[in-house]
Amino acid sequence: MQTTPLPPNPLRDGLTTRRTPEPCAVVIFGATGDLTARKLIPALYNLAHEGQLPGGFAIVGFGRRAKSHDEFRAEVREGVAEHARFHPINTAVWDALAKGVYYQQGDYANAGDFQKLAALLQQVDRERGTAGNRLFYMATPPGQFTEIISSLGVAGLNGPTSRLIIEKPFGRSLATARELNANLTSVFAEPQIFRIDHYLGKETVQNILVLRFANEIFEHLWNQKYVDHVQITVAETLGVEARGGYYDQSGALRDMVQNHMMQLLALVAMEPPTSLEAEIIRDEKVKVLRAIRPILPEQVTKNAVRGQYAAGSLAGEQVPAYLTEKDVNPESRTETYVALKLFIDNWRWAGVPFYLRHGKRLPKRAAEIAVQFKSPPAVLFAAESCAPLETNVLVIRIQPDEGISIRMNAKVPGTALNIQPVKMDFRYGGSFGARSPDAYERLLYDAISGDSTLFIRGDEAERSWQIMDAVLEGWKSAPKPFAYEAGTWGPAEADAFIRADGREWRRP
Ligand code: BG6
């Protein structure tokens, strides 16, 4: 399918939820970390390049290591040169941004250091016109979240003109997520808290709601009457890289399913919101998460499969087993692959399985949502055809090669009646040309503008953990994860798991 963007239309293009960002100082805790260098500062630079930052703007790095403002500026410039979307660095844009870059050395638990930060922020308000608005970004390991939150409160930096972005992982169980929520809301009000999930910043993920609710042709079929099942896949070729220490305590379910994949599921399955307001959309997401039937611990072997990669080869290279990765316990039972079957007990989705599958060291990097429709009635072509007809599938490709495709049956040209599946394909690249902004760009822009639609609300995070907790509980007494060779599509048990329902995994 060739799709061409329509010419400008003031009415249609006026339907935008973009807000004008107010002046603001972004304070980054974990300023010398990897996330800051690779994602946060490059995203802010990209926004500056596009002229989307407010007039009064500054970045304040807060970290344990001593360094001057200039040293910090030079350091983050390297990250921008390497990771920003716009190459090479535009010196005029960078110089203007860099003038508003500051650094404060300090300890996260030291009240005096937070007083210094408060004083620096006042200086920044005077020098950069940031008008007392602050956006605190917690880009530290989660062990430091509580100290930072309480230090911000003690220093009085939690006033109504402050907002706070908190990175994942948001807890590691329902109990720890509740504790973190309680901590946060004892210092900040819920509307000031922005729990980030970078999947929500991806263009294709935002497009799920547009596809569903800006088109008339899909939503009528989007229910148990027409949909056989849904497969949500996030496959990665990477292993645990340098994050073995974190990952071994976490595993695939906590690292990817609880947050990113449950968000995808919520967007695909939720009811139409009555408006685009943040709270209304988030209410709908929570409603659908509440309707998910938790997998009881005793049913875990029937409804979930976990795997762990053994040595294998990927793209022609030998890769090591998970158990021999750096900082991983050689006896670890942590899963690097997970497949789940979930049911949503509501009117729309009763009886429709949602299969979620994620793994590291799979043969391909691909994230997609496939809505698999039921077979047409077995009359006419279906009755005549010797082989069963392929069913319709609508695939939302989240990455790479972002787009949407629909599989349907067509007659093969010729005198005989041969039917073959064909694909209608929409590709972002082909239709819109420009490269999509990085997820962090969109999310930082929204947080600066005070729009929390694409951030997770506290009750959403808790409900998702409640569902994960039941699985984790079941795994405590279940056999250890099944091994799969790196570079394959997961353990054979995962194939048997879906085949037992008369279905097959897709090969993205
Ligand atoms: C992160 C996980 O949240 O998401 C990583 O901690 C994972 O383990 C990453 O690799 C995947 O993100 P993306 O955007 O590359 O799909």
mmCIF file of C-alpha atoms in Angstrom, residues 295-306 339 471 474-475 477-479 482 493 497:
data_model
loop_
_atom_site.group_PDB
_atom_site.id
_atom_site.type_symbol
_atom_site.label_atom_id
_atom_site.label_comp_id
_atom_site.label_asym_id
_atom_site.label_seq_id
_atom_site.Cartn_x
_atom_site.Cartn_y
_atom_site.Cartn_z
ATOM 1 C CA ILE A 295 -2.008 -16.091 36.373
ATOM 2 C CA LEU A 296 -2.323 -17.878 39.700
ATOM 3 C CA PRO A 297 0.972 -19.282 41.023
ATOM 4 C CA GLU A 298 -0.328 -22.851 40.638
ATOM 5 C CA GLN A 299 -1.193 -22.202 36.962
ATOM 6 C CA VAL A 300 2.142 -20.722 36.059
ATOM 7 C CA THR A 301 3.515 -23.713 34.165
ATOM 8 C CA LYS A 302 0.392 -23.770 32.001
ATOM 9 C CA ASN A 303 0.344 -20.050 31.232
ATOM 10 C CA ALA A 304 3.976 -18.977 31.225
ATOM 11 C CA VAL A 305 7.271 -20.289 29.903
ATOM 12 C CA ARG A 306 10.643 -18.961 30.912
ATOM 13 C CA ALA A 339 6.229 -16.144 27.088
ATOM 14 C CA VAL A 471 3.901 -15.227 38.026
ATOM 15 C CA GLY A 474 4.635 -19.398 40.838
ATOM 16 C CA TRP A 475 8.184 -19.550 39.456
ATOM 17 C CA SER A 477 8.516 -23.512 43.046
ATOM 18 C CA ALA A 478 8.583 -24.203 39.281
ATOM 19 C CA PRO A 479 11.433 -25.969 37.444
ATOM 20 C CA PHE A 482 14.426 -23.945 29.917
ATOM 21 C CA GLU A 493 8.794 -25.513 25.307
ATOM 22 C CA PHE A 497 3.055 -23.910 24.799
#
